Amino acid sequence: MLDVADPTTAQPVRAALRRAAPALLAYAAVRLLGVVVLASWGLVEGEGWHQLLSARWDSLWYTRIAEEGYGYTLYLPDGRIHSNLAFFPLLPWLERTVAAITPLAPADAGLAVSWFSSLAAAWGIFAVADRLYGRRTGIALAVLWAVLPTGIVQSMAYSESLFTALAAWAVYALLTRRWVWAGGLAALAGLTRPVGLAVVAAVWVTAAVALRPEGWRGPWRSPSGPALGMAIAPLGWLGYVAWTGARTGSPLGYLDIQHQWGNGFDGGLAFAGFVRDNLTGPFPLAGIGLLAAIALVGWLYVLCVRQHQPLPLLVLCGVVAALALAGSGYFGSKPRLLMPAFPLLLPPAAALARIRTTPAALILGCAALASAVYGAFWLHGSGPP
């Protein structure tokens, strides 16, 4: 490790923020570029950027929950049933709270929460990489996360930014052996998205290793030991799933709700069929592109292992990728679902950190422009359901 600074204990928060400032400024610039390109595209298409970011697709469901609570069900003409119980509660809770204490409407509160969370996520991502590989790698990783093709989602009233912020800081807490903080952040992540299980898994696996006699001294005697973090971590996810089960009258109520939405876990069979259909259909290049994308994810994970990333990072991105690729939901959402797997970007971030500043900035600048253009095209087209 080139830099093992601890920005939450060894330095005051203000100093830690100064250290992260280049990463946060670069991240904010990339996201601002994405919104500006989206707004400019909207002038031609006749659709406002504000509606696309705050009042389309899932953001409408979150806003309704914030305004009316749970209980709304949409009955589709084909017989499918979509219940808003499919959406975890932390984002709408925050939307309702922000709307109650500010002049913002719930939809705008959702945007505010998402934008603030995206900065918190960028800071957490920077902190993880900075601790492990140094400041330049931290900056590169935060910017790489911003320039993902689906990066515009980070600026939407969606839960990806909030979840990634909680996941990144939970990983950082694990790296610094703050077990209670890690467990608490994992519990909040479990209230944010179903994939909160990935953060719980990272806490459990890391804490289980630390609980070995040679791994940690006296964990059971310390109130901040691994065992307590393990106990806290699943409470958010289990609490919401149990509440949903009680509300629907079935212990498997949440799984039934997800099934009604067409979501489930089949080990990747449905996704394999989707790839096969593209390969044998009229546009085989689409299938080839999907295979290349899957291979890229696998290759990046192998590089993460070879990079000797700490256990919590490998568990987090491994479980996130497995749940995203092996699920049977809408296939167009898979790139968005992979977004919290930020450790996959550490190998290219480390490579960028080793080259000179000017060519690295040029590479990231071109990627930022491409991401902004793709995001505008995407949201004015099929969008991220």
mmCIF file with all atom_site columns, N, CA, C and O in Angstrom, residues 17 53 62 82 85 102 122 136 140 150 168 182 195 246 258 264 273 292 329 335 354 373 381 384:
data_model
loop_
_atom_site.group_PDB
_atom_site.id
_atom_site.type_symbol
_atom_site.label_atom_id
_atom_site.label_alt_id
_atom_site.label_comp_id
_atom_site.label_asym_id
_atom_site.label_entity_id
_atom_site.label_seq_id
_atom_site.pdbx_PDB_ins_code
_atom_site.Cartn_x
_atom_site.Cartn_y
_atom_site.Cartn_z
_atom_site.occupancy
_atom_site.B_iso_or_equiv
_atom_site.pdbx_formal_charge
_atom_site.auth_seq_id
_atom_site.auth_comp_id
_atom_site.auth_asym_id
_atom_site.auth_atom_id
_atom_site.pdbx_PDB_model_num
ATOM 1  N N  . LEU A 1 17  ? -11.362 16.173  3.906   1.00 0.00 ? 17  LEU A N  1
ATOM 2  C CA . LEU A 1 17  ? -12.113 16.727  2.782   1.00 0.00 ? 17  LEU A CA 1
ATOM 3  C C  . LEU A 1 17  ? -11.180 17.438  1.815   1.00 0.00 ? 17  LEU A C  1
ATOM 4  O O  . LEU A 1 17  ? -11.359 17.341  0.592   1.00 0.00 ? 17  LEU A O  1
ATOM 5  N N  . LEU A 1 53  ? -34.763 13.268  -14.983 1.00 0.00 ? 53  LEU A N  1
ATOM 6  C CA . LEU A 1 53  ? -33.986 12.898  -13.813 1.00 0.00 ? 53  LEU A CA 1
ATOM 7  C C  . LEU A 1 53  ? -34.833 12.634  -12.573 1.00 0.00 ? 53  LEU A C  1
ATOM 8  O O  . LEU A 1 53  ? -34.417 11.877  -11.694 1.00 0.00 ? 53  LEU A O  1
ATOM 9  N N  . TYR A 1 62  ? -40.679 5.886   -6.228  1.00 0.00 ? 62  TYR A N  1
ATOM 10 C CA . TYR A 1 62  ? -40.123 6.384   -4.974  1.00 0.00 ? 62  TYR A CA 1
ATOM 11 C C  . TYR A 1 62  ? -40.875 7.624   -4.494  1.00 0.00 ? 62  TYR A C  1
ATOM 12 O O  . TYR A 1 62  ? -41.165 7.769   -3.295  1.00 0.00 ? 62  TYR A O  1
ATOM 13 N N  . HIS A 1 82  ? -47.956 -4.938  -10.266 1.00 0.00 ? 82  HIS A N  1
ATOM 14 C CA . HIS A 1 82  ? -46.769 -4.262  -9.768  1.00 0.00 ? 82  HIS A CA 1
ATOM 15 C C  . HIS A 1 82  ? -47.122 -3.529  -8.476  1.00 0.00 ? 82  HIS A C  1
ATOM 16 O O  . HIS A 1 82  ? -47.890 -2.573  -8.488  1.00 0.00 ? 82  HIS A O  1
ATOM 17 N N  . LEU A 1 85  ? -44.420 -2.213  -2.927  1.00 0.00 ? 85  LEU A N  1
ATOM 18 C CA . LEU A 1 85  ? -43.655 -2.895  -1.884  1.00 0.00 ? 85  LEU A CA 1
ATOM 19 C C  . LEU A 1 85  ? -42.342 -3.467  -2.421  1.00 0.00 ? 85  LEU A C  1
ATOM 20 O O  . LEU A 1 85  ? -41.474 -3.867  -1.634  1.00 0.00 ? 85  LEU A O  1
ATOM 21 N N  . THR A 1 102 ? -37.715 21.306  4.107   1.00 0.00 ? 102 THR A N  1
ATOM 22 C CA . THR A 1 102 ? -37.283 22.284  3.106   1.00 0.00 ? 102 THR A CA 1
ATOM 23 C C  . THR A 1 102 ? -38.478 22.624  2.217   1.00 0.00 ? 102 THR A C  1
ATOM 24 O O  . THR A 1 102 ? -39.521 21.958  2.261   1.00 0.00 ? 102 THR A O  1
ATOM 25 N N  . ALA A 1 122 ? -18.725 9.166   -4.117  1.00 0.00 ? 122 ALA A N  1
ATOM 26 C CA . ALA A 1 122 ? -17.422 9.469   -4.713  1.00 0.00 ? 122 ALA A CA 1
ATOM 27 C C  . ALA A 1 122 ? -16.359 9.623   -3.627  1.00 0.00 ? 122 ALA A C  1
ATOM 28 O O  . ALA A 1 122 ? -15.211 9.169   -3.798  1.00 0.00 ? 122 ALA A O  1
ATOM 29 N N  . ARG A 1 136 ? -3.608  9.391   -6.022  1.00 0.00 ? 136 ARG A N  1
ATOM 30 C CA . ARG A 1 136 ? -3.847  9.427   -7.464  1.00 0.00 ? 136 ARG A CA 1
ATOM 31 C C  . ARG A 1 136 ? -4.795  8.311   -7.889  1.00 0.00 ? 136 ARG A C  1
ATOM 32 O O  . ARG A 1 136 ? -5.692  8.524   -8.726  1.00 0.00 ? 136 ARG A O  1
ATOM 33 N N  . ALA A 1 140 ? -8.522  8.758   -9.606  1.00 0.00 ? 140 ALA A N  1
ATOM 34 C CA . ALA A 1 140 ? -8.852  8.054   -10.849 1.00 0.00 ? 140 ALA A CA 1
ATOM 35 C C  . ALA A 1 140 ? -10.070 7.157   -10.664 1.00 0.00 ? 140 ALA A C  1
ATOM 36 O O  . ALA A 1 140 ? -10.944 7.087   -11.541 1.00 0.00 ? 140 ALA A O  1
ATOM 37 N N  . THR A 1 150 ? -23.455 4.194   -17.787 1.00 0.00 ? 150 THR A N  1
ATOM 38 C CA . THR A 1 150 ? -24.733 4.448   -17.112 1.00 0.00 ? 150 THR A CA 1
ATOM 39 C C  . THR A 1 150 ? -24.585 5.470   -15.987 1.00 0.00 ? 150 THR A C  1
ATOM 40 O O  . THR A 1 150 ? -25.433 5.557   -15.106 1.00 0.00 ? 150 THR A O  1
ATOM 41 N N  . ALA A 1 168 ? -19.675 1.868   -0.073  1.00 0.00 ? 168 ALA A N  1
ATOM 42 C CA . ALA A 1 168 ? -18.272 2.301   -0.076  1.00 0.00 ? 168 ALA A CA 1
ATOM 43 C C  . ALA A 1 168 ? -17.785 2.614   1.330   1.00 0.00 ? 168 ALA A C  1
ATOM 44 O O  . ALA A 1 168 ? -16.687 2.202   1.734   1.00 0.00 ? 168 ALA A O  1
ATOM 45 N N  . ALA A 1 182 ? -19.411 -0.417  10.284  1.00 0.00 ? 182 ALA A N  1
ATOM 46 C CA . ALA A 1 182 ? -19.620 -1.279  9.114   1.00 0.00 ? 182 ALA A CA 1
ATOM 47 C C  . ALA A 1 182 ? -20.974 -1.965  9.188   1.00 0.00 ? 182 ALA A C  1
ATOM 48 O O  . ALA A 1 182 ? -21.720 -2.014  8.196   1.00 0.00 ? 182 ALA A O  1
ATOM 49 N N  . VAL A 1 195 ? -29.991 -5.668  -3.181  1.00 0.00 ? 195 VAL A N  1
ATOM 50 C CA . VAL A 1 195 ? -28.591 -6.062  -3.250  1.00 0.00 ? 195 VAL A CA 1
ATOM 51 C C  . VAL A 1 195 ? -27.819 -5.634  -2.008  1.00 0.00 ? 195 VAL A C  1
ATOM 52 O O  . VAL A 1 195 ? -26.610 -5.848  -1.912  1.00 0.00 ? 195 VAL A O  1
ATOM 53 N N  . ALA A 1 246 ? -45.125 -9.828  6.678   1.00 0.00 ? 246 ALA A N  1
ATOM 54 C CA . ALA A 1 246 ? -46.272 -9.655  7.573   1.00 0.00 ? 246 ALA A CA 1
ATOM 55 C C  . ALA A 1 246 ? -47.401 -8.919  6.872   1.00 0.00 ? 246 ALA A C  1
ATOM 56 O O  . ALA A 1 246 ? -48.583 -9.232  7.066   1.00 0.00 ? 246 ALA A O  1
ATOM 57 N N  . GLN A 1 258 ? -41.529 -9.536  -6.020  1.00 0.00 ? 258 GLN A N  1
ATOM 58 C CA . GLN A 1 258 ? -40.503 -9.421  -7.049  1.00 0.00 ? 258 GLN A CA 1
ATOM 59 C C  . GLN A 1 258 ? -40.829 -10.294 -8.257  1.00 0.00 ? 258 GLN A C  1
ATOM 60 O O  . GLN A 1 258 ? -40.589 -9.906  -9.407  1.00 0.00 ? 258 GLN A O  1
ATOM 61 N N  . GLY A 1 264 ? -36.175 -12.167 -10.328 1.00 0.00 ? 264 GLY A N  1
ATOM 62 C CA . GLY A 1 264 ? -35.898 -13.384 -9.585  1.00 0.00 ? 264 GLY A CA 1
ATOM 63 C C  . GLY A 1 264 ? -34.441 -13.765 -9.757  1.00 0.00 ? 264 GLY A C  1
ATOM 64 O O  . GLY A 1 264 ? -33.650 -13.031 -10.374 1.00 0.00 ? 264 GLY A O  1
ATOM 65 N N  . GLY A 1 273 ? -30.310 -17.170 -22.025 1.00 0.00 ? 273 GLY A N  1
ATOM 66 C CA . GLY A 1 273 ? -31.264 -17.260 -23.122 1.00 0.00 ? 273 GLY A CA 1
ATOM 67 C C  . GLY A 1 273 ? -31.372 -15.959 -23.892 1.00 0.00 ? 273 GLY A C  1
ATOM 68 O O  . GLY A 1 273 ? -31.506 -15.962 -25.119 1.00 0.00 ? 273 GLY A O  1
ATOM 69 N N  . ALA A 1 292 ? -19.014 -9.916  -24.847 1.00 0.00 ? 292 ALA A N  1
ATOM 70 C CA . ALA A 1 292 ? -17.808 -9.152  -24.556 1.00 0.00 ? 292 ALA A CA 1
ATOM 71 C C  . ALA A 1 292 ? -17.934 -8.422  -23.217 1.00 0.00 ? 292 ALA A C  1
ATOM 72 O O  . ALA A 1 292 ? -16.961 -8.354  -22.448 1.00 0.00 ? 292 ALA A O  1
ATOM 73 N N  . GLY A 1 329 ? -34.396 -10.543 -14.114 1.00 0.00 ? 329 GLY A N  1
ATOM 74 C CA . GLY A 1 329 ? -35.178 -9.339  -14.343 1.00 0.00 ? 329 GLY A CA 1
ATOM 75 C C  . GLY A 1 329 ? -34.924 -8.741  -15.713 1.00 0.00 ? 329 GLY A C  1
ATOM 76 O O  . GLY A 1 329 ? -34.339 -9.365  -16.610 1.00 0.00 ? 329 GLY A O  1
ATOM 77 N N  . PRO A 1 335 ? -26.514 -3.238  -16.598 1.00 0.00 ? 335 PRO A N  1
ATOM 78 C CA . PRO A 1 335 ? -25.386 -2.310  -16.412 1.00 0.00 ? 335 PRO A CA 1
ATOM 79 C C  . PRO A 1 335 ? -25.596 -1.380  -15.221 1.00 0.00 ? 335 PRO A C  1
ATOM 80 O O  . PRO A 1 335 ? -24.648 -1.072  -14.491 1.00 0.00 ? 335 PRO A O  1
ATOM 81 N N  . ARG A 1 354 ? -0.577  5.448   -12.745 1.00 0.00 ? 354 ARG A N  1
ATOM 82 C CA . ARG A 1 354 ? 0.844   5.260   -13.016 1.00 0.00 ? 354 ARG A CA 1
ATOM 83 C C  . ARG A 1 354 ? 1.341   6.057   -14.223 1.00 0.00 ? 354 ARG A C  1
ATOM 84 O O  . ARG A 1 354 ? 2.545   6.155   -14.444 1.00 0.00 ? 354 ARG A O  1
ATOM 85 N N  . VAL A 1 373 ? -22.780 11.919  -23.535 1.00 0.00 ? 373 VAL A N  1
ATOM 86 C CA . VAL A 1 373 ? -23.560 11.765  -24.774 1.00 0.00 ? 373 VAL A CA 1
ATOM 87 C C  . VAL A 1 373 ? -24.406 10.501  -24.717 1.00 0.00 ? 373 VAL A C  1
ATOM 88 O O  . VAL A 1 373 ? -25.595 10.508  -25.062 1.00 0.00 ? 373 VAL A O  1
ATOM 89 N N  . GLY A 1 381 ? -34.210 7.746   -24.860 1.00 0.00 ? 381 GLY A N  1
ATOM 90 C CA . GLY A 1 381 ? -34.658 6.547   -25.541 1.00 0.00 ? 381 GLY A CA 1
ATOM 91 C C  . GLY A 1 381 ? -35.340 5.608   -24.573 1.00 0.00 ? 381 GLY A C  1
ATOM 92 O O  . GLY A 1 381 ? -36.313 5.961   -23.915 1.00 0.00 ? 381 GLY A O  1
ATOM 93 N N  . PRO A 1 384 ? -33.419 3.887   -18.142 1.00 0.00 ? 384 PRO A N  1
ATOM 94 C CA . PRO A 1 384 ? -33.098 2.834   -17.170 1.00 0.00 ? 384 PRO A CA 1
ATOM 95 C C  . PRO A 1 384 ? -34.298 2.419   -16.333 1.00 0.00 ? 384 PRO A C  1
ATOM 96 O O  . PRO A 1 384 ? -34.553 3.010   -15.281 1.00 0.00 ? 384 PRO A O  1
#
